[in-house]
């Protein structure tokens, strides 16, 4: 009597024959994603001389499906915890390598809509290795053929023995020999074209460049084997299931990355495209935008009588609304500076009134200075902003400014201005609070760190305000913190007097 046909279990297709071991036996033992294999009772069932009850075979199949389901659940859980596109692509490569029994791989992101970003990320491959692979003609690579529109079935595209293939591209043979891989397995990455949060991607069904059957191409992934090999039927099935459920998450991370890039571009476009050249001073600026694009800004504009208007500020909040508010505030300040820039208190008073009337739910900090290069003098007024730093050969000190509330927090804002008298060769450094907040230190320690960084500027670098800002930024925020994603924007504006 034949065993009853088993039903599908938790989304695992029961029509795929179950091997003697689950996928764990093919995953590298060093991989943290490698699952434990189920009890091997199928060996008894496969022995023609050993009687086997139908229930034992069914039980073994169920155990294999449960093990596979647990593996997929763990791998997808790890994927959904990634919150950046780079992390998501790396997790996809690691999980896929464990499922198909490979050690290395790469994923090429090339969205079919042409809006980017286009990038290639490797697993176990250095940047130079990826560069070598990119020298191979695109149509000679499995993932290149997928990206060019070659239809791919549910089983993906396998090259089990590259050097046994007739007609292998000479450059591909050379690169494969150089990097030490002999086989590959590739899958397309595609997701629902609607982009809805609850949609499921479809991977492995098509490699077309354009949307097909409601899907759009994101890219292609390929895993490399050190020896001739290819994944078996069940490994292909599990890899296809994983990429199918990974694609929607990657599509969402892609949209987030695009939004971040758009916001960063918008924020940069609202800031000065270049700093003015004014006799008697040299200017330099640094601006780092956080992933959500905040409202930090700076400005430097020529004023009548060979004067110069200097400003830094920060609008509360983040995202498109903060960026738009920052643009409006900066444009208004420029107008007030042209009309009455010689009186910084009047400039900020006008700005406070405008902010209170037009955006009552928002506040901002600002620092405006009327600079007279010929006299090496800056008249400053601040609204809730951190004091600037005066950096010279014989002194490094904070400029004493009056304590005042941010703009928009009082019914009427007004605070006395202060004058900064600089010596030849000295630099006045204006900055936003994001520089201090990114350190993660309490306020007093963050101010001390900034002071120490400014005092430690090498003597030769003090002749160049660009070198001063770069040294301060890298010293206050070491170990890549200046470039890493952060909720805080950073602005530095340096003014060196000749």
Short mmCIF file of C-alpha atoms in Angstrom, two decimals:
data_model
loop_
_atom_site.label_atom_id
_atom_site.label_comp_id
_atom_site.label_asym_id
_atom_site.label_seq_id
_atom_site.Cartn_x
_atom_site.Cartn_y
_atom_site.Cartn_z
CA UNK A 1 0.00 0.00 0.00
CA UNK A 2 1.41 3.34 -0.96
CA UNK A 3 1.99 6.11 1.58
CA UNK A 4 -0.53 8.94 1.47
CA UNK A 5 0.55 12.03 -0.42
CA UNK A 6 1.83 14.53 2.19
CA UNK A 7 0.25 17.97 2.31
CA UNK A 8 2.19 21.23 2.24
CA UNK A 9 3.63 22.19 5.61
CA UNK A 10 4.03 25.87 6.57
CA UNK A 11 4.72 27.02 3.04
CA UNK A 12 7.40 24.41 2.22
CA UNK A 13 6.53 22.78 -1.08
CA UNK A 14 6.02 19.08 -0.34
CA UNK A 15 6.46 18.15 -4.00
CA UNK A 16 10.21 18.70 -3.71
CA UNK A 17 11.76 15.35 -2.76
CA UNK A 18 13.30 15.27 0.70
CA UNK A 19 16.99 14.28 0.86
CA UNK A 20 18.53 12.07 3.48
CA UNK A 21 19.69 15.14 5.35
CA UNK A 22 18.29 18.65 5.56
CA UNK A 23 20.05 21.64 4.09
CA UNK A 24 22.22 21.87 7.21
CA UNK A 25 24.50 19.15 5.91
CA UNK A 26 25.49 21.34 2.94
CA UNK A 27 26.00 24.58 4.88
CA UNK A 28 29.51 25.48 6.02
CA UNK A 29 30.10 24.34 9.58
CA UNK A 30 31.55 27.72 10.51
CA UNK A 31 28.46 29.66 9.41
CA UNK A 32 26.30 30.98 12.26
CA UNK A 33 23.26 30.38 10.08
CA UNK A 34 23.91 26.63 9.59
CA UNK A 35 20.97 24.68 11.11
CA UNK A 36 21.10 21.32 12.89
CA UNK A 37 20.15 18.38 10.69
CA UNK A 38 17.14 16.22 11.49
CA UNK A 39 17.38 12.56 12.60
CA UNK A 40 18.39 10.49 9.64
CA UNK A 41 15.76 7.82 9.27
CA UNK A 42 15.61 8.00 5.49
CA UNK A 43 18.76 5.87 5.23
CA UNK A 44 16.73 2.94 6.53
CA UNK A 45 13.91 3.77 4.16
CA UNK A 46 16.29 3.85 1.18
CA UNK A 47 17.67 0.37 1.94
CA UNK A 48 15.68 -2.01 -0.28
CA UNK A 49 16.34 -4.84 2.14
CA UNK A 50 14.85 -3.06 5.12
CA UNK A 51 11.08 -2.81 5.53
CA UNK A 52 9.86 0.69 6.21
CA UNK A 53 6.40 1.73 7.32
CA UNK A 54 4.79 4.51 5.28
CA UNK A 55 4.46 6.58 8.46
CA UNK A 56 8.23 6.58 9.04
CA UNK A 57 8.89 8.11 5.63
CA UNK A 58 6.21 10.73 6.21
CA UNK A 59 7.60 11.49 9.64
CA UNK A 60 11.07 11.98 8.20
CA UNK A 61 9.75 14.29 5.53
CA UNK A 62 7.87 16.32 8.12
CA UNK A 63 11.01 16.57 10.25
CA UNK A 64 12.96 17.80 7.23
CA UNK A 65 10.33 20.43 6.40
CA UNK A 66 10.20 21.66 9.97
CA UNK A 67 14.00 21.94 10.02
CA UNK A 68 13.97 23.84 6.72
CA UNK A 69 11.21 26.12 7.98
CA UNK A 70 13.18 26.87 11.14
CA UNK A 71 16.26 27.69 9.07
CA UNK A 72 14.35 30.04 6.77
CA UNK A 73 12.67 31.69 9.75
CA UNK A 74 16.01 32.36 11.45
CA UNK A 75 17.61 33.70 8.28
CA UNK A 76 14.71 36.00 7.39
CA UNK A 77 14.56 37.26 10.99
CA UNK A 78 18.19 38.27 10.74
CA UNK A 79 17.52 39.98 7.42
CA UNK A 80 14.57 42.07 8.61
CA UNK A 81 16.68 43.39 11.50
CA UNK A 82 18.96 45.16 9.00
CA UNK A 83 18.16 48.84 8.61
CA UNK A 84 20.46 49.87 5.77
CA UNK A 85 20.80 48.68 2.19
CA UNK A 86 24.46 47.72 2.61
CA UNK A 87 23.67 45.59 5.68
CA UNK A 88 20.72 43.96 3.91
CA UNK A 89 22.80 42.97 0.88
CA UNK A 90 25.53 41.52 3.10
CA UNK A 91 22.99 39.47 5.06
CA UNK A 92 21.47 38.20 1.80
CA UNK A 93 24.89 36.97 0.68
CA UNK A 94 25.68 35.30 4.01
CA UNK A 95 22.33 33.51 4.20
CA UNK A 96 22.45 32.43 0.56
CA UNK A 97 25.96 31.06 1.01
CA UNK A 98 24.77 28.94 3.94
CA UNK A 99 21.79 27.64 1.98
CA UNK A 100 23.65 26.65 -1.19
CA UNK A 101 26.89 25.54 0.47
CA UNK A 102 29.16 28.24 -0.98
CA UNK A 103 31.84 30.34 0.68
CA UNK A 104 31.93 33.50 -1.42
CA UNK A 105 29.57 35.54 -3.54
CA UNK A 106 28.49 38.93 -4.75
CA UNK A 107 25.26 40.79 -5.39
CA UNK A 108 24.86 43.45 -8.05
CA UNK A 109 22.14 46.01 -7.41
CA UNK A 110 20.85 47.45 -10.68
CA UNK A 111 17.17 48.46 -10.44
CA UNK A 112 15.30 48.18 -13.72
CA UNK A 113 13.81 51.68 -13.38
CA UNK A 114 17.28 53.16 -13.82
CA UNK A 115 16.99 55.37 -10.73
CA UNK A 116 19.81 53.60 -8.88
CA UNK A 117 21.71 53.22 -6.77
CA UNK A 118 23.83 50.82 -8.85
CA UNK A 119 26.35 49.00 -6.69
CA UNK A 120 28.11 45.67 -6.22
CA UNK A 121 28.70 44.13 -2.78
CA UNK A 122 30.92 41.10 -2.19
CA UNK A 123 31.13 38.34 0.41
CA UNK A 124 34.68 37.01 0.90
CA UNK A 125 35.78 39.17 -2.02
CA UNK A 126 37.94 42.27 -1.62
CA UNK A 127 37.31 45.44 -3.59
CA UNK A 128 40.15 44.48 -5.94
CA UNK A 129 38.53 41.07 -6.52
CA UNK A 130 35.26 42.73 -7.49
CA UNK A 131 37.23 44.97 -9.83
CA UNK A 132 38.71 41.92 -11.56
CA UNK A 133 35.26 40.37 -11.99
CA UNK A 134 33.97 43.60 -13.51
CA UNK A 135 36.58 43.29 -16.27
CA UNK A 136 34.86 40.13 -17.54
CA UNK A 137 32.39 40.79 -20.37
CA UNK A 138 28.94 41.14 -18.88
CA UNK A 139 27.35 38.46 -21.06
CA UNK A 140 30.00 35.95 -19.92
CA UNK A 141 28.93 36.17 -16.26
CA UNK A 142 25.82 34.40 -14.92
CA UNK A 143 24.56 37.40 -13.00
CA UNK A 144 25.39 39.62 -15.98
CA UNK A 145 23.18 37.51 -18.22
CA UNK A 146 20.38 37.77 -15.66
CA UNK A 147 20.71 41.55 -15.55
CA UNK A 148 20.65 41.65 -19.35
CA UNK A 149 17.29 39.88 -19.40
CA UNK A 150 18.04 36.18 -19.75
CA UNK A 151 14.97 34.27 -18.45
CA UNK A 152 15.81 32.13 -15.43
CA UNK A 153 13.70 29.28 -14.12
CA UNK A 154 12.83 28.50 -10.53
CA UNK A 155 16.11 26.65 -10.13
CA UNK A 156 18.36 29.63 -10.86
CA UNK A 157 21.36 29.63 -13.17
CA UNK A 158 24.15 27.17 -12.32
CA UNK A 159 27.61 26.69 -13.81
CA UNK A 160 28.80 23.51 -12.05
CA UNK A 161 32.24 23.35 -13.68
CA UNK A 162 33.48 26.50 -15.36
CA UNK A 163 36.68 25.06 -16.75
CA UNK A 164 34.86 22.10 -18.32
CA UNK A 165 32.59 24.41 -20.30
CA UNK A 166 33.33 24.73 -23.96
CA UNK A 167 33.49 28.29 -25.16
CA UNK A 168 34.21 29.81 -21.73
CA UNK A 169 35.23 33.44 -22.20
CA UNK A 170 39.05 33.68 -21.95
CA UNK A 171 38.88 36.66 -19.61
CA UNK A 172 36.37 34.83 -17.39
CA UNK A 173 38.71 31.82 -17.26
CA UNK A 174 41.63 34.08 -16.34
CA UNK A 175 39.72 35.84 -13.54
CA UNK A 176 38.26 32.60 -12.16
CA UNK A 177 41.76 31.10 -12.03
CA UNK A 178 43.15 34.21 -10.37
CA UNK A 179 40.42 34.34 -7.71
CA UNK A 180 40.24 30.57 -7.25
CA UNK A 181 36.62 29.71 -8.00
CA UNK A 182 35.48 26.88 -10.25
CA UNK A 183 31.66 26.98 -10.18
CA UNK A 184 28.83 29.44 -9.57
CA UNK A 185 25.13 29.63 -8.85
CA UNK A 186 23.09 32.76 -9.59
CA UNK A 187 19.57 33.99 -8.77
CA UNK A 188 17.72 37.13 -9.85
CA UNK A 189 16.31 39.54 -7.29
CA UNK A 190 12.95 41.05 -8.09
CA UNK A 191 10.06 42.47 -6.09
CA UNK A 192 6.49 43.57 -6.56
CA UNK A 193 6.41 46.65 -8.77
CA UNK A 194 3.67 48.21 -6.64
CA UNK A 195 6.15 48.67 -3.78
CA UNK A 196 3.45 48.05 -1.18
CA UNK A 197 4.61 47.17 2.31
CA UNK A 198 2.78 43.89 2.38
CA UNK A 199 3.78 42.61 -1.05
CA UNK A 200 5.94 39.54 -1.58
CA UNK A 201 8.82 39.62 -4.00
CA UNK A 202 9.23 37.02 -6.72
CA UNK A 203 12.78 35.77 -7.16
CA UNK A 204 13.97 33.20 -9.61
CA UNK A 205 11.05 33.46 -12.00
CA UNK A 206 12.38 36.01 -14.47
CA UNK A 207 15.47 37.97 -15.29
CA UNK A 208 13.83 40.53 -17.55
CA UNK A 209 14.99 44.12 -17.28
CA UNK A 210 11.48 45.49 -17.29
CA UNK A 211 8.63 44.69 -14.97
CA UNK A 212 7.08 41.36 -15.82
CA UNK A 213 3.95 39.94 -14.23
CA UNK A 214 3.81 42.76 -11.68
CA UNK A 215 7.47 42.48 -10.63
CA UNK A 216 10.47 44.74 -11.13
CA UNK A 217 14.10 43.74 -11.20
CA UNK A 218 16.35 44.82 -8.35
CA UNK A 219 19.53 42.99 -9.32
CA UNK A 220 21.15 39.58 -9.23
CA UNK A 221 23.16 37.52 -6.75
CA UNK A 222 25.78 34.87 -7.49
CA UNK A 223 27.61 32.51 -5.14
CA UNK A 224 31.01 31.06 -6.00
CA UNK A 225 32.39 27.59 -5.24
CA UNK A 226 36.08 26.81 -4.79
CA UNK A 227 35.63 23.42 -6.49
CA UNK A 228 33.27 22.13 -9.21
CA UNK A 229 29.87 21.89 -7.51
CA UNK A 230 26.24 22.92 -7.77
CA UNK A 231 23.36 23.06 -5.30
CA UNK A 232 20.98 20.11 -5.28
CA UNK A 233 17.27 20.42 -5.92
CA UNK A 234 16.31 21.11 -2.33
CA UNK A 235 19.06 23.69 -1.82
CA UNK A 236 17.84 25.53 -4.90
CA UNK A 237 14.29 25.39 -3.58
CA UNK A 238 15.28 26.85 -0.21
CA UNK A 239 17.48 29.54 -1.77
CA UNK A 240 14.60 30.52 -4.03
CA UNK A 241 12.20 30.73 -1.09
CA UNK A 242 14.65 32.85 0.87
CA UNK A 243 15.34 35.33 -1.94
CA UNK A 244 11.60 35.52 -2.67
CA UNK A 245 10.93 36.72 0.88
CA UNK A 246 14.12 38.81 1.07
CA UNK A 247 13.38 40.85 -2.05
CA UNK A 248 10.52 42.99 -0.58
CA UNK A 249 12.68 43.97 2.39
CA UNK A 250 15.56 44.89 0.10
CA UNK A 251 13.16 46.89 -2.06
CA UNK A 252 12.07 48.88 1.01
CA UNK A 253 15.69 49.50 2.02
CA UNK A 254 16.34 50.64 -1.55
CA UNK A 255 13.54 53.20 -1.32
CA UNK A 256 14.87 54.41 2.03
CA UNK A 257 18.34 54.81 0.51
CA UNK A 258 16.90 56.78 -2.39
CA UNK A 259 15.00 59.03 0.00
CA UNK A 260 18.12 59.64 2.06
CA UNK A 261 20.13 60.53 -1.03
CA UNK A 262 17.39 62.86 -2.28
CA UNK A 263 17.13 64.63 1.05
CA UNK A 264 20.90 65.00 1.32
CA UNK A 265 21.01 66.46 -2.20
CA UNK A 266 18.17 68.86 -1.40
CA UNK A 267 19.89 70.02 1.78
CA UNK A 268 23.15 70.57 -0.08
CA UNK A 269 21.38 72.53 -2.81
CA UNK A 270 19.87 74.88 -0.20
CA UNK A 271 23.33 75.71 1.16
CA UNK A 272 25.90 77.95 -0.57
CA UNK A 273 27.29 76.37 -3.72
CA UNK A 274 30.57 78.20 -3.09
CA UNK A 275 31.97 80.55 -0.47
CA UNK A 276 32.60 84.19 -1.44
CA UNK A 277 36.07 85.60 -1.87
CA UNK A 278 36.54 88.69 0.27
CA UNK A 279 39.91 90.45 0.70
CA UNK A 280 41.34 90.05 4.17
CA UNK A 281 39.76 86.69 5.08
CA UNK A 282 39.80 83.06 3.97
CA UNK A 283 36.74 80.86 4.38
CA UNK A 284 36.18 77.09 4.63
CA UNK A 285 33.15 74.99 5.51
CA UNK A 286 32.20 71.38 6.24
CA UNK A 287 28.67 69.96 6.16
CA UNK A 288 27.63 66.42 7.06
CA UNK A 289 23.98 65.48 6.61
CA UNK A 290 22.39 62.75 8.74
CA UNK A 291 20.30 59.96 7.17
CA UNK A 292 17.05 61.82 7.83
CA UNK A 293 18.43 65.20 6.67
CA UNK A 294 18.20 67.71 9.47
CA UNK A 295 17.97 71.47 9.48
CA UNK A 296 21.59 72.56 10.15
CA UNK A 297 22.86 75.27 7.84
CA UNK A 298 25.55 77.88 7.29
CA UNK A 299 25.95 80.98 5.14
CA UNK A 300 28.52 83.57 4.12
CA UNK A 301 27.51 86.51 1.96
CA UNK A 302 29.21 89.74 0.87
CA UNK A 303 27.67 92.91 2.33
CA UNK A 304 28.09 96.61 1.53
CA UNK A 305 31.26 98.44 2.61
CA UNK A 306 33.45 95.35 2.01
CA UNK A 307 31.83 93.57 4.94
CA UNK A 308 30.85 89.94 5.23
CA UNK A 309 27.81 88.28 6.81
CA UNK A 310 28.47 84.97 8.59
CA UNK A 311 25.78 82.64 9.92
CA UNK A 312 25.25 79.15 11.26
CA UNK A 313 22.03 77.72 12.64
CA UNK A 314 19.86 74.70 13.25
CA UNK A 315 16.13 74.15 12.83
CA UNK A 316 14.39 71.65 15.09
CA UNK A 317 13.24 68.37 13.60
CA UNK A 318 14.41 66.32 10.64
CA UNK A 319 13.17 65.20 7.26
CA UNK A 320 11.63 67.19 4.39
CA UNK A 321 9.81 69.68 6.62
CA UNK A 322 12.97 70.58 8.53
CA UNK A 323 14.97 70.94 5.32
CA UNK A 324 12.28 73.20 3.83
CA UNK A 325 12.12 75.30 7.01
CA UNK A 326 15.90 75.60 6.97
CA UNK A 327 15.80 76.89 3.40
CA UNK A 328 13.15 79.49 4.24
CA UNK A 329 15.01 80.64 7.36
CA UNK A 330 18.33 80.97 5.56
CA UNK A 331 16.76 82.93 2.69
CA UNK A 332 15.05 85.29 5.16
CA UNK A 333 18.26 85.84 7.12
CA UNK A 334 20.09 86.77 3.92
CA UNK A 335 17.48 89.43 3.20
CA UNK A 336 17.65 90.85 6.72
CA UNK A 337 21.46 90.78 6.63
CA UNK A 338 21.56 92.87 3.45
CA UNK A 339 19.16 95.42 4.94
CA UNK A 340 20.62 95.74 8.46
CA UNK A 341 23.57 93.37 8.73
CA UNK A 342 25.70 95.86 10.67
CA UNK A 343 23.31 95.26 13.59
CA UNK A 344 23.27 91.48 14.21
CA UNK A 345 20.76 91.85 17.06
CA UNK A 346 18.26 93.48 14.69
CA UNK A 347 18.82 90.72 12.12
CA UNK A 348 18.01 87.95 14.62
CA UNK A 349 15.10 89.93 16.09
CA UNK A 350 13.51 90.16 12.66
CA UNK A 351 14.18 86.46 12.07
CA UNK A 352 12.58 85.56 15.42
CA UNK A 353 9.45 87.55 14.60
CA UNK A 354 9.16 85.89 11.19
CA UNK A 355 9.58 82.42 12.68
CA UNK A 356 7.01 83.08 15.41
CA UNK A 357 4.42 84.36 12.93
CA UNK A 358 4.90 81.88 10.10
CA UNK A 359 5.97 78.70 11.92
CA UNK A 360 4.80 78.96 15.54
CA UNK A 361 5.36 75.24 16.21
CA UNK A 362 9.04 75.34 15.30
CA UNK A 363 12.12 76.77 16.99
CA UNK A 364 15.67 77.34 15.81
CA UNK A 365 19.09 78.34 17.03
CA UNK A 366 21.19 80.82 15.11
CA UNK A 367 24.43 82.75 15.27
CA UNK A 368 24.96 85.76 13.02
CA UNK A 369 28.15 87.78 12.69
CA UNK A 370 28.90 91.06 10.93
CA UNK A 371 32.52 90.67 9.82
CA UNK A 372 34.77 93.62 8.94
CA UNK A 373 37.87 92.03 7.41
CA UNK A 374 39.88 95.25 7.24
CA UNK A 375 39.52 95.67 11.02
CA UNK A 376 39.75 91.91 11.77
CA UNK A 377 36.55 92.30 13.77
CA UNK A 378 33.31 90.32 14.02
CA UNK A 379 30.19 91.58 15.80
CA UNK A 380 28.17 88.55 16.93
CA UNK A 381 24.64 87.90 18.13
CA UNK A 382 23.44 84.45 19.14
CA UNK A 383 20.08 82.85 19.81
CA UNK A 384 20.53 79.67 21.86
CA UNK A 385 23.62 78.75 19.87
CA UNK A 386 26.99 77.39 21.02
CA UNK A 387 29.80 79.95 21.29
CA UNK A 388 32.38 80.13 18.50
CA UNK A 389 36.04 79.26 18.99
CA UNK A 390 38.94 81.65 18.47
CA UNK A 391 42.04 79.70 17.33
CA UNK A 392 45.46 81.35 17.18
CA UNK A 393 49.14 80.66 17.71
CA UNK A 394 49.05 81.97 21.29
CA UNK A 395 45.46 81.30 22.32
CA UNK A 396 42.53 78.95 21.80
CA UNK A 397 39.40 80.09 23.60
CA UNK A 398 35.64 80.20 23.40
CA UNK A 399 34.13 83.58 22.62
CA UNK A 400 31.97 84.80 25.49
CA UNK A 401 28.46 85.36 24.12
CA UNK A 402 25.31 86.36 25.94
CA UNK A 403 23.01 83.60 27.15
CA UNK A 404 19.75 83.66 25.21
CA UNK A 405 16.86 81.43 24.27
CA UNK A 406 16.48 79.91 20.78
CA UNK A 407 14.36 81.70 18.21
CA UNK A 408 10.63 81.07 18.53
CA UNK A 409 10.66 80.25 22.24
CA UNK A 410 10.06 83.74 23.66
CA UNK A 411 7.37 86.33 22.97
CA UNK A 412 10.11 88.80 22.12
CA UNK A 413 13.75 87.91 21.53
CA UNK A 414 16.63 90.31 22.05
CA UNK A 415 20.13 89.83 23.47
CA UNK A 416 23.21 92.06 23.41
CA UNK A 417 25.88 91.49 20.80
CA UNK A 418 29.59 90.94 21.44
CA UNK A 419 32.69 91.92 19.50
CA UNK A 420 35.52 89.55 18.60
CA UNK A 421 38.85 91.18 17.84
CA UNK A 422 41.17 88.79 16.04
CA UNK A 423 44.91 88.97 15.44
CA UNK A 424 46.53 88.33 12.05
CA UNK A 425 46.54 84.62 11.29
CA UNK A 426 43.81 83.76 13.80
CA UNK A 427 40.72 81.74 12.87
CA UNK A 428 37.19 82.04 14.19
CA UNK A 429 35.37 78.69 14.06
CA UNK A 430 31.56 78.62 13.97
CA UNK A 431 29.77 75.27 14.30
CA UNK A 432 26.41 73.67 15.09
CA UNK A 433 25.50 71.53 18.09
CA UNK A 434 25.50 68.41 15.94
CA UNK A 435 29.30 68.35 16.17
CA UNK A 436 29.03 68.07 19.96
CA UNK A 437 26.07 65.68 19.99
CA UNK A 438 27.76 63.18 17.66
CA UNK A 439 30.51 62.63 20.23
CA UNK A 440 27.98 61.01 22.58
CA UNK A 441 29.63 62.80 25.52
CA UNK A 442 27.95 65.08 28.08
CA UNK A 443 28.02 68.76 27.13
CA UNK A 444 31.00 69.73 29.29
CA UNK A 445 33.14 66.86 27.99
CA UNK A 446 32.09 67.54 24.38
CA UNK A 447 33.11 71.20 24.70
CA UNK A 448 36.42 70.12 26.26
CA UNK A 449 37.04 67.69 23.39
CA UNK A 450 36.34 70.41 20.81
CA UNK A 451 38.67 72.84 22.61
CA UNK A 452 41.45 70.24 22.74
CA UNK A 453 41.02 69.46 19.04
CA UNK A 454 41.24 73.14 18.12
CA UNK A 455 44.28 73.69 20.35
CA UNK A 456 45.98 70.69 18.74
CA UNK A 457 45.80 71.97 15.16
CA UNK A 458 49.36 71.70 13.77
CA UNK A 459 51.16 74.99 13.30
CA UNK A 460 51.47 74.52 9.53
CA UNK A 461 47.75 73.68 9.19
CA UNK A 462 46.69 76.92 10.89
CA UNK A 463 47.57 78.83 7.74
CA UNK A 464 44.71 77.09 5.88
CA UNK A 465 41.13 77.26 7.23
CA UNK A 466 40.26 74.18 5.19
CA UNK A 467 42.94 72.20 7.03
CA UNK A 468 41.72 73.60 10.36
CA UNK A 469 38.13 72.43 9.81
CA UNK A 470 39.28 69.01 8.61
CA UNK A 471 41.58 68.52 11.60
CA UNK A 472 38.90 69.58 14.09
CA UNK A 473 36.25 67.38 12.48
CA UNK A 474 38.44 64.25 12.38
CA UNK A 475 39.78 64.80 15.91
CA UNK A 476 36.43 65.45 17.57
CA UNK A 477 34.80 62.60 15.64
CA UNK A 478 37.48 59.91 15.17
CA UNK A 479 37.12 56.36 13.83
CA UNK A 480 34.82 57.31 10.96
CA UNK A 481 32.17 59.00 13.12
CA UNK A 482 32.36 62.06 10.91
CA UNK A 483 31.15 60.03 7.91
CA UNK A 484 28.91 57.48 9.65
CA UNK A 485 25.14 57.82 9.63
CA UNK A 486 23.89 59.84 12.57
CA UNK A 487 20.69 61.59 13.58
CA UNK A 488 22.72 64.80 13.90
CA UNK A 489 23.85 67.09 11.11
CA UNK A 490 27.25 68.73 11.44
CA UNK A 491 28.27 72.19 10.21
CA UNK A 492 31.63 73.97 10.61
CA UNK A 493 32.44 77.39 9.19
CA UNK A 494 36.00 78.72 9.58
CA UNK A 495 37.04 82.35 9.04
CA UNK A 496 40.79 83.04 8.99
CA UNK A 497 42.04 86.61 9.06
CA UNK A 498 45.09 87.48 6.98
#
